PDB file of C-alpha atoms in Angstrom:
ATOM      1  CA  UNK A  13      -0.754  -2.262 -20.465  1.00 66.00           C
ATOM      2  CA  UNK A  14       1.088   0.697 -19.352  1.00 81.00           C
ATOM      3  CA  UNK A  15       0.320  -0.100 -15.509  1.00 95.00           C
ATOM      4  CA  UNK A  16      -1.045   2.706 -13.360  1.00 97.00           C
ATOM      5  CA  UNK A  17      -0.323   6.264 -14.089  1.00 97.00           C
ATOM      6  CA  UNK A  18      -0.346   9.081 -12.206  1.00 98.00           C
ATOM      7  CA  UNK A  19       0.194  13.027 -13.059  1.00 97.00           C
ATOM      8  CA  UNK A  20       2.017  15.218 -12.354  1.00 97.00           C
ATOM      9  CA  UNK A  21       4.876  13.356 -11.262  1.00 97.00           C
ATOM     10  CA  UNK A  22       5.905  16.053  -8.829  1.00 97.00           C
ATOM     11  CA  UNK A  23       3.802  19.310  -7.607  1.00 97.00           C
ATOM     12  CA  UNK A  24       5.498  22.463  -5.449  1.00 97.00           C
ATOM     13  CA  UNK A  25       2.470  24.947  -4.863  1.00 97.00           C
ATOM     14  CA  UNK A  26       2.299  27.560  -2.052  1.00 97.00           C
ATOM     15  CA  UNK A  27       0.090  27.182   1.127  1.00 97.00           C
ATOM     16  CA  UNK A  28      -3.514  28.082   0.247  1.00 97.00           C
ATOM     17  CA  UNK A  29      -3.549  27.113  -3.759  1.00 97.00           C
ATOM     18  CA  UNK A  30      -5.325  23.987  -5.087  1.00 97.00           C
ATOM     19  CA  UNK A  31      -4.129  21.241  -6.052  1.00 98.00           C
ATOM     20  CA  UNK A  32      -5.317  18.494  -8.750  1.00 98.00           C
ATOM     21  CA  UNK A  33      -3.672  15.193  -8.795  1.00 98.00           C
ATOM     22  CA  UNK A  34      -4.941  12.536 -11.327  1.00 98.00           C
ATOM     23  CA  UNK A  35      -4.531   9.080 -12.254  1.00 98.00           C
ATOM     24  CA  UNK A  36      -5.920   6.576 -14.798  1.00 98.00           C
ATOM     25  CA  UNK A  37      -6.015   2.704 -13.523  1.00 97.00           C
ATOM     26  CA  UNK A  38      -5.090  -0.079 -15.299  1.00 95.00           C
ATOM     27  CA  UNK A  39      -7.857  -0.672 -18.288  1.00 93.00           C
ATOM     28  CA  UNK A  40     -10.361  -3.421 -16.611  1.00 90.00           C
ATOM     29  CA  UNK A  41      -9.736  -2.824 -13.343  1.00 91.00           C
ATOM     30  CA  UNK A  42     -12.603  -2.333 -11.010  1.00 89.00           C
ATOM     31  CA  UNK A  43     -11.313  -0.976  -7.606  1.00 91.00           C
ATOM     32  CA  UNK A  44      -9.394   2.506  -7.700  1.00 94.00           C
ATOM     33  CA  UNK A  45      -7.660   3.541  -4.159  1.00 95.00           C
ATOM     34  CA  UNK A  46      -6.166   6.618  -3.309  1.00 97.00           C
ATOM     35  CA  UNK A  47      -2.968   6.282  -0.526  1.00 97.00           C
ATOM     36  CA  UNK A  48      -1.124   9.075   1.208  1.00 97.00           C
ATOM     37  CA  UNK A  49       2.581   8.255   2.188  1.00 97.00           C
ATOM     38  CA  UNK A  50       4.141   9.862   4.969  1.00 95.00           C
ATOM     39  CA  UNK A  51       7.220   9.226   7.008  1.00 91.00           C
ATOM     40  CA  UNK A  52       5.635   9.244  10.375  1.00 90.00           C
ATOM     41  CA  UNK A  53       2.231   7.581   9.598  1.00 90.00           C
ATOM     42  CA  UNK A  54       3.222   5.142   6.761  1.00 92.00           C
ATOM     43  CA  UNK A  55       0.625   4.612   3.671  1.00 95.00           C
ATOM     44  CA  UNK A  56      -2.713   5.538   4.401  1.00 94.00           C
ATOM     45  CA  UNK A  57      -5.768   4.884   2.914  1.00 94.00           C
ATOM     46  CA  UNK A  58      -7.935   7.893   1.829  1.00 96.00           C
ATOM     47  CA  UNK A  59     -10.630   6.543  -0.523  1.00 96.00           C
ATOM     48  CA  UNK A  60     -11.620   4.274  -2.771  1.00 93.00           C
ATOM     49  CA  UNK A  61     -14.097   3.016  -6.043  1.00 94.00           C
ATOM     50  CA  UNK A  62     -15.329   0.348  -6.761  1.00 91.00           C
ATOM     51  CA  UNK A  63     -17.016   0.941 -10.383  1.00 92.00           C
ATOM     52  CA  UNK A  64     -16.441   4.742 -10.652  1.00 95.00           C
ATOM     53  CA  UNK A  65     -18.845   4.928  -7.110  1.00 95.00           C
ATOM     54  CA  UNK A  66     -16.781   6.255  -3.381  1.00 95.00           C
ATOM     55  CA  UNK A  67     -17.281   2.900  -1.193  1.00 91.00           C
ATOM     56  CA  UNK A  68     -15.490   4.105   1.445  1.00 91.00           C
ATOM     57  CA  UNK A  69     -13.639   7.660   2.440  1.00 93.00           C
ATOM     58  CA  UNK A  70     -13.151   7.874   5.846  1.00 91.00           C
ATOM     59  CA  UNK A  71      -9.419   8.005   5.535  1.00 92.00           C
ATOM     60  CA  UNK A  72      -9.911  11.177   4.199  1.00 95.00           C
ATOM     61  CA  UNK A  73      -8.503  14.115   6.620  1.00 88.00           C
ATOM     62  CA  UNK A  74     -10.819  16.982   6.050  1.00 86.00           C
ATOM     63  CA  UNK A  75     -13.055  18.508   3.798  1.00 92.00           C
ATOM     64  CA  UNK A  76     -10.011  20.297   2.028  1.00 96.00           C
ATOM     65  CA  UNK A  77      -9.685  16.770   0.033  1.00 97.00           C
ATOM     66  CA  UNK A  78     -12.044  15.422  -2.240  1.00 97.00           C
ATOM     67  CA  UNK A  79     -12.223  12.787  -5.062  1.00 98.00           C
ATOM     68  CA  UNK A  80     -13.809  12.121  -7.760  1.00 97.00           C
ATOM     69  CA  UNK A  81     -14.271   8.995 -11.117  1.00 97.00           C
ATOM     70  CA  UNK A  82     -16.377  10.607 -13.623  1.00 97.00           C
ATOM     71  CA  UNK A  83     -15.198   7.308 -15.695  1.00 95.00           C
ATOM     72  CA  UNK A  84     -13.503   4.120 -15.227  1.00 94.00           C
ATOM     73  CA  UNK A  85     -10.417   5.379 -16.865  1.00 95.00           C
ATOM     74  CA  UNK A  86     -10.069   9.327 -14.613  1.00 97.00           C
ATOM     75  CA  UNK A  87      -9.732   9.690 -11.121  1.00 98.00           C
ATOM     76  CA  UNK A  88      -8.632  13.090  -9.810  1.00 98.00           C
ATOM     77  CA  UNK A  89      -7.692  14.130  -5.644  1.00 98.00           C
ATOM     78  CA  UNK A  90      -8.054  17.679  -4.996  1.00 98.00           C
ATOM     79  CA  UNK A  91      -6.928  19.935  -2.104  1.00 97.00           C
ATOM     80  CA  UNK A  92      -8.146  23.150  -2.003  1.00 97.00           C
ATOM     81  CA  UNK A  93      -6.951  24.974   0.069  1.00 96.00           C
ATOM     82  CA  UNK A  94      -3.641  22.908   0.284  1.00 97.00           C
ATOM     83  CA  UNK A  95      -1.534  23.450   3.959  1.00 96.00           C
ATOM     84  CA  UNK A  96       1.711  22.794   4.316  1.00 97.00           C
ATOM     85  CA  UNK A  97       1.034  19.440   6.707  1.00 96.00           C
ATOM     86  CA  UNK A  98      -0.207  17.999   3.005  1.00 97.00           C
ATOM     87  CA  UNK A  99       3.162  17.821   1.608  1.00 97.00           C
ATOM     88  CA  UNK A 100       3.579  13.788   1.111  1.00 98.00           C
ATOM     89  CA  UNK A 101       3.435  11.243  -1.524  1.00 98.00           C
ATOM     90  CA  UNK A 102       0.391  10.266  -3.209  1.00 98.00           C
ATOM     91  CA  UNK A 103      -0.125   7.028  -4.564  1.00 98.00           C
ATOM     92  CA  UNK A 104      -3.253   5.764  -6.961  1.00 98.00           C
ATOM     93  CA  UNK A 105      -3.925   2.045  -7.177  1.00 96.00           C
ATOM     94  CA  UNK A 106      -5.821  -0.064  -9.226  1.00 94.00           C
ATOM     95  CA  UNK A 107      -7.208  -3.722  -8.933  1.00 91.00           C
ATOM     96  CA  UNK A 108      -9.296  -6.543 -10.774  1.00 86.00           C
ATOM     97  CA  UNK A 109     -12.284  -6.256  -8.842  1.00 65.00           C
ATOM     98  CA  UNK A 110     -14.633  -9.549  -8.698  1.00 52.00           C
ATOM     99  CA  UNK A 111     -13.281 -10.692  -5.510  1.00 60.00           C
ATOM    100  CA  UNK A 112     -12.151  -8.799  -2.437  1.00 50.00           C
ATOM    101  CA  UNK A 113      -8.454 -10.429  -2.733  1.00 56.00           C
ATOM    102  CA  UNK A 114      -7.232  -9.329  -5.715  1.00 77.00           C
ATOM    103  CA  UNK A 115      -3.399  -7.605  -5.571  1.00 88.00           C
ATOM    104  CA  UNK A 116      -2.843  -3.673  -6.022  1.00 93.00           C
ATOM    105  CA  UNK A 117      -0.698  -2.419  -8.660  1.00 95.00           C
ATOM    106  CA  UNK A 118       0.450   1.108  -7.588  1.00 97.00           C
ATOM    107  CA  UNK A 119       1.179   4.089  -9.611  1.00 97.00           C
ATOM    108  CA  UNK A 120       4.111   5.608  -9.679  1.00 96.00           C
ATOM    109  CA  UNK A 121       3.084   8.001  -7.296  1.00 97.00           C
ATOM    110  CA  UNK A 122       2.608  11.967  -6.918  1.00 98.00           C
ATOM    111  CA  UNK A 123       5.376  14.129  -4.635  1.00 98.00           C
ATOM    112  CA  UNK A 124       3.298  17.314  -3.383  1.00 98.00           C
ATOM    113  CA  UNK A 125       5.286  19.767  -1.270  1.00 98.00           C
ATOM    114  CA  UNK A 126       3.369  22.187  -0.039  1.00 97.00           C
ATOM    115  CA  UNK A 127       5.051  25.947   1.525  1.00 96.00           C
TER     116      UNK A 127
ATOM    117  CA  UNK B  18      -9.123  -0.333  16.641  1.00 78.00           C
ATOM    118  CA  UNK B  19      -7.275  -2.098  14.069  1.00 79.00           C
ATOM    119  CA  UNK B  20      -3.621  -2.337  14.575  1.00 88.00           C
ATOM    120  CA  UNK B  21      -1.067  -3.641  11.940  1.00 93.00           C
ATOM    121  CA  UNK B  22       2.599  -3.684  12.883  1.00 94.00           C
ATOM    122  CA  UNK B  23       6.272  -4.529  11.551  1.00 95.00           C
ATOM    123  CA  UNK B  24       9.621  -4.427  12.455  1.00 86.00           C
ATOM    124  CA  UNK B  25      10.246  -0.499  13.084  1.00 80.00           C
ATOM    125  CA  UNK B  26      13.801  -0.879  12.869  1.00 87.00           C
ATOM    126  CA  UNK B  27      15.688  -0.982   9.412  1.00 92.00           C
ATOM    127  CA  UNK B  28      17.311  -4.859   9.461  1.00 95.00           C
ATOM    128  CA  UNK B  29      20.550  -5.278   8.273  1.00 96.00           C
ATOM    129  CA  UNK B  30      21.842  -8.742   7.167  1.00 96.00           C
ATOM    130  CA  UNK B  31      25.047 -10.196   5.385  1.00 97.00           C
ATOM    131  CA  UNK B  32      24.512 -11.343   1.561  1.00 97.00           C
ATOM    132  CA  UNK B  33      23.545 -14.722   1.735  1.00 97.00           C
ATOM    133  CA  UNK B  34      21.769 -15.055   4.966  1.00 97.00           C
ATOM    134  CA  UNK B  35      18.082 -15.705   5.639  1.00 97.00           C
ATOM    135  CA  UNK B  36      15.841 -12.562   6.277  1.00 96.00           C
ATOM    136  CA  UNK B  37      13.152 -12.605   8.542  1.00 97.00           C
ATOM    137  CA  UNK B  38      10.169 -10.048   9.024  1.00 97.00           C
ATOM    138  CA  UNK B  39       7.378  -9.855  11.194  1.00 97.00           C
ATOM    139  CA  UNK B  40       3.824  -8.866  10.500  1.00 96.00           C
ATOM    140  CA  UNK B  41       1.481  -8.555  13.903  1.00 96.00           C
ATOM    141  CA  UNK B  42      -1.707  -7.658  13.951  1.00 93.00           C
ATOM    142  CA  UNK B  43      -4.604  -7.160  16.484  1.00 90.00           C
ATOM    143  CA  UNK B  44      -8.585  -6.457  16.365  1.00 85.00           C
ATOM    144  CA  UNK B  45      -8.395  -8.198  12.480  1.00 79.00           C
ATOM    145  CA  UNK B  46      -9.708 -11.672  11.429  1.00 82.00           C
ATOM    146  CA  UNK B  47      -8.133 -11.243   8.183  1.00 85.00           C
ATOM    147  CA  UNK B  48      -8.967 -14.040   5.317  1.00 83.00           C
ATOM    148  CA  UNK B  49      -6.198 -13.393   3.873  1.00 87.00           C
ATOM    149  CA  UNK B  50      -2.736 -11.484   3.884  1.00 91.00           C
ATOM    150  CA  UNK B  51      -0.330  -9.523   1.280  1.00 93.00           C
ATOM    151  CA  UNK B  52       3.272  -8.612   1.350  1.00 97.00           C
ATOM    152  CA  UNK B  53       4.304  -5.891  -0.897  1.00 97.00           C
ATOM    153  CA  UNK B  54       7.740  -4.307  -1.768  1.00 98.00           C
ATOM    154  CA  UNK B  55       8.269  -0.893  -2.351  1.00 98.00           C
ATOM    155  CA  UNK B  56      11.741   0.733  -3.679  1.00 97.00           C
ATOM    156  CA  UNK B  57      12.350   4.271  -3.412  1.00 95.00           C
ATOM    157  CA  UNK B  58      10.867   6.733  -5.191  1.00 93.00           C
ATOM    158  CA  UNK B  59       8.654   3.952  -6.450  1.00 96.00           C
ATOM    159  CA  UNK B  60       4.924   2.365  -5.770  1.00 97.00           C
ATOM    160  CA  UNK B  61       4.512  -0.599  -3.758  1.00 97.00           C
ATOM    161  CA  UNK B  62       4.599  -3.985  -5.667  1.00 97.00           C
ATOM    162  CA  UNK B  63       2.793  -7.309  -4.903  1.00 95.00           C
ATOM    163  CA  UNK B  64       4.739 -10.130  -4.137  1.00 96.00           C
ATOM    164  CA  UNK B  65       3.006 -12.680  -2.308  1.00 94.00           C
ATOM    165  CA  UNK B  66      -0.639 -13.210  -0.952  1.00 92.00           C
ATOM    166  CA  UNK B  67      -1.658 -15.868   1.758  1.00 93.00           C
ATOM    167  CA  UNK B  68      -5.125 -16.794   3.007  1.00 90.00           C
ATOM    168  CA  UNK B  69      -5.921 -18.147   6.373  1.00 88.00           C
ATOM    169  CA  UNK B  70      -6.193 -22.045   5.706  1.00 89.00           C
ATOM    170  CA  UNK B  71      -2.552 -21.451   4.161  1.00 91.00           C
ATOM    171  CA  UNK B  72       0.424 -22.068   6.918  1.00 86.00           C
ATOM    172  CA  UNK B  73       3.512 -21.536   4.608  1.00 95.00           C
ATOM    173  CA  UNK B  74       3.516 -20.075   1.047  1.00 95.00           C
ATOM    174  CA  UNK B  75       6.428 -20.065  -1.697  1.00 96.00           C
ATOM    175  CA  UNK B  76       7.858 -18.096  -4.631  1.00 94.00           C
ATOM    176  CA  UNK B  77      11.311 -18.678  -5.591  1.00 95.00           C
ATOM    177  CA  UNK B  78      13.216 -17.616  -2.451  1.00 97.00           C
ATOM    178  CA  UNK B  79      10.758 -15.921  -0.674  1.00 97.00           C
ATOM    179  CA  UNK B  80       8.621 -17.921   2.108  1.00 97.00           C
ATOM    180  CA  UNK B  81       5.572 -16.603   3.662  1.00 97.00           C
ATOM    181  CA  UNK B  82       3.911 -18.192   6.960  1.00 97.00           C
ATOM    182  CA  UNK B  83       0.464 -17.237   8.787  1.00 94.00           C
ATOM    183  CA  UNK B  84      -0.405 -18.030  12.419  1.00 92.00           C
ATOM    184  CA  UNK B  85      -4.439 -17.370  12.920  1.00 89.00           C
ATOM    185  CA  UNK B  86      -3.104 -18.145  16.882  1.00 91.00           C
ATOM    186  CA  UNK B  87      -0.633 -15.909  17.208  1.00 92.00           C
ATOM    187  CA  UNK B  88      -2.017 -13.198  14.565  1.00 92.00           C
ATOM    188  CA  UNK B  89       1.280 -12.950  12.764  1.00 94.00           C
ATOM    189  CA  UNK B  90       2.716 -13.325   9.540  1.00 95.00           C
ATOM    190  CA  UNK B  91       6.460 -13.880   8.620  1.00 97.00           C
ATOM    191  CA  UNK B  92       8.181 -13.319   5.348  1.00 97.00           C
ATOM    192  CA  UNK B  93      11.478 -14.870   4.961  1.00 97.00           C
ATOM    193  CA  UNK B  94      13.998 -13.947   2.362  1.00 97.00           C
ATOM    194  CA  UNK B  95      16.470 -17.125   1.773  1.00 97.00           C
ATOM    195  CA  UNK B  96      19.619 -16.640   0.297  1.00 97.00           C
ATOM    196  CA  UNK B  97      19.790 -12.883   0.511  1.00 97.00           C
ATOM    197  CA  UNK B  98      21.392 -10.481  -2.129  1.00 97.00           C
ATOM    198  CA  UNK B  99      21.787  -6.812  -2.569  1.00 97.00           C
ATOM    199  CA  UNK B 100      19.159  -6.456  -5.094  1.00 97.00           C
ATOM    200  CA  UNK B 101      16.294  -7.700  -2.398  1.00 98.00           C
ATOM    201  CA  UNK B 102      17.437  -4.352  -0.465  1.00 98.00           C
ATOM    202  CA  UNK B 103      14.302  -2.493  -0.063  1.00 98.00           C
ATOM    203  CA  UNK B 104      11.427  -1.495   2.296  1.00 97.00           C
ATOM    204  CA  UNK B 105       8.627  -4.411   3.004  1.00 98.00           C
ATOM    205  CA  UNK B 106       4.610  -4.145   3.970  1.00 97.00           C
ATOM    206  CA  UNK B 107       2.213  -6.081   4.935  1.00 96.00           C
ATOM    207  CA  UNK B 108      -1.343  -5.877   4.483  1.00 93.00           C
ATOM    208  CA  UNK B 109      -4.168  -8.109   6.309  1.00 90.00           C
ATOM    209  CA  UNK B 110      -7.546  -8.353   5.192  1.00 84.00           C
ATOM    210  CA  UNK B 111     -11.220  -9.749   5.406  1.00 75.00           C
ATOM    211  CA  UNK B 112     -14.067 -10.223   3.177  1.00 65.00           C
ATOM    212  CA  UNK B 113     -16.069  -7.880   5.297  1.00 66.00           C
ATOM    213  CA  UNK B 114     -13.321  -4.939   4.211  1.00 66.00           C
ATOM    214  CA  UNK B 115     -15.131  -5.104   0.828  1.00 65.00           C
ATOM    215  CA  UNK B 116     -11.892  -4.783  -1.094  1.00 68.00           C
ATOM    216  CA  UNK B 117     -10.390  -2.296   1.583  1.00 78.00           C
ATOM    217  CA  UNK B 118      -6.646  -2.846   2.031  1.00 85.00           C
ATOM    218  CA  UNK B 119      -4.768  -1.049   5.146  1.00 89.00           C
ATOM    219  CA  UNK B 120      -0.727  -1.643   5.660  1.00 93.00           C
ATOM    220  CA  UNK B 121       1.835  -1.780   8.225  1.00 94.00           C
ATOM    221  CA  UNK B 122       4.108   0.881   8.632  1.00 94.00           C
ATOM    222  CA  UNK B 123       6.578  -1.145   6.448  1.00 95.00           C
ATOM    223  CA  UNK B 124      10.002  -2.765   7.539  1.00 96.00           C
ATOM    224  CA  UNK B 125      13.121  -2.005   5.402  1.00 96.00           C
ATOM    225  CA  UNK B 126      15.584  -4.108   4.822  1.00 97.00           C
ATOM    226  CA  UNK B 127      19.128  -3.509   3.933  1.00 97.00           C
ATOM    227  CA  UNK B 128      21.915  -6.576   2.887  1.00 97.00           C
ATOM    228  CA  UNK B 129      25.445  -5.718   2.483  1.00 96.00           C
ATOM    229  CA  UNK B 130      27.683  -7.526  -0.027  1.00 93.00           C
TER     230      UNK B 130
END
């Protein structure tokens, strides 16, 4: 399996313009996270799946972000309008989901600077 | 609330030597605990996982303890080289999470030749 991947790799966009970041999880995975990676507040959790259905997105910051799984093999973030305070990495995550303890293998991640 | 935290400060130790990082947390009653590695430019990457009826845990040269008591965890590096030079998180968590997985801040960790 080709692991986690995430698109585009890196994304420059001006203050105000949306942004689409996307990410297909490793094939048989259950659980699909979404993490935000900042220097002053560490990795943060924004949302995740379990089985293509939001369990939980309160670490999402405003209404300007939403996510979505239309299948178990698509996730996309989107900021619309995108600030310049967005500008971090984004990281997708995928795990085996029968139990609550399985390990996370990250994506590769997604560098968004925002002006 | 929830707090999860590590070593703020980069440590630097001599090739060879043991390293040592801390993992406290407060407000959790975590089943279970996960240290990660993450290089940069690069995703995190599991290396060890430890539930609460587990005191020590090893893989090769890595150690892993868990103290309900003192709600910490400590992840020792024996035998340090170069190559283990990167940043390290931890991540508590319970069954009531329902999967959820939060992390510390991250410690990282820097050994000299």
């Amino acid at each position: 399996d080709a692991g986690v991947i995430q698109s585009p790799r890196h994304e420059v966009t001006e203050m105000g313009q949306e942004v689409t970041l996307r990410c297909k999880p490793i094939s048989g995975h259950d659980y699909l996270f979404w993490y935000r990676q900042t220097m002053m507040r560490g990795l943060e959790l924004l949302i995740y799946f379990n089985n293509n259905v939001p369990i939980d997105d309160s670490g999402m910051p405003e209404d300007r972000f939403s996510a979505k799984m239309p299948n178990a093999s698509f996730s996309t973030l989107k900021i619309q309008p995108s600030e310049p305070r967005d500008s971090a990495v984004y990281f997708c995550a995928s795990s085996a989901g029968q139990s609550t303890n399985e390990k996370l293998f990250f994506g590769s991640g997604t560098q968004l600077s925002v002006l | 609330s929830q707090k999860i935290e590590q070593n703020s400060e980069a440590l630097n130790i001599q090739e060879g030597k043991t390293a040592t990082l801390t993992c406290n947390y407060t407000n959790y009653s975590p089943a279970y605990l996960q240290w990660y590695r993450q290089d940069p430019g690069r995703g995190p990457v599991f290396l060890l996982l430890i539930r609460e009826n587990e005191k020590e845990k090893r893989k090769e040269r890595l150690k892993v303890t868990f103290d309900t008591t003192l709600k910490q965890s400590l992840f020792h590096i024996t035998a340090s080289q170069p190559a283990d030079s990167a940043t390290y998180l931890c991540a508590p968590s319970d069954y009531n999470q329902g999967g959820k997985l939060i992390f510390g801040q991250g410690t990282e960790l820097s050994v000299k030749p």
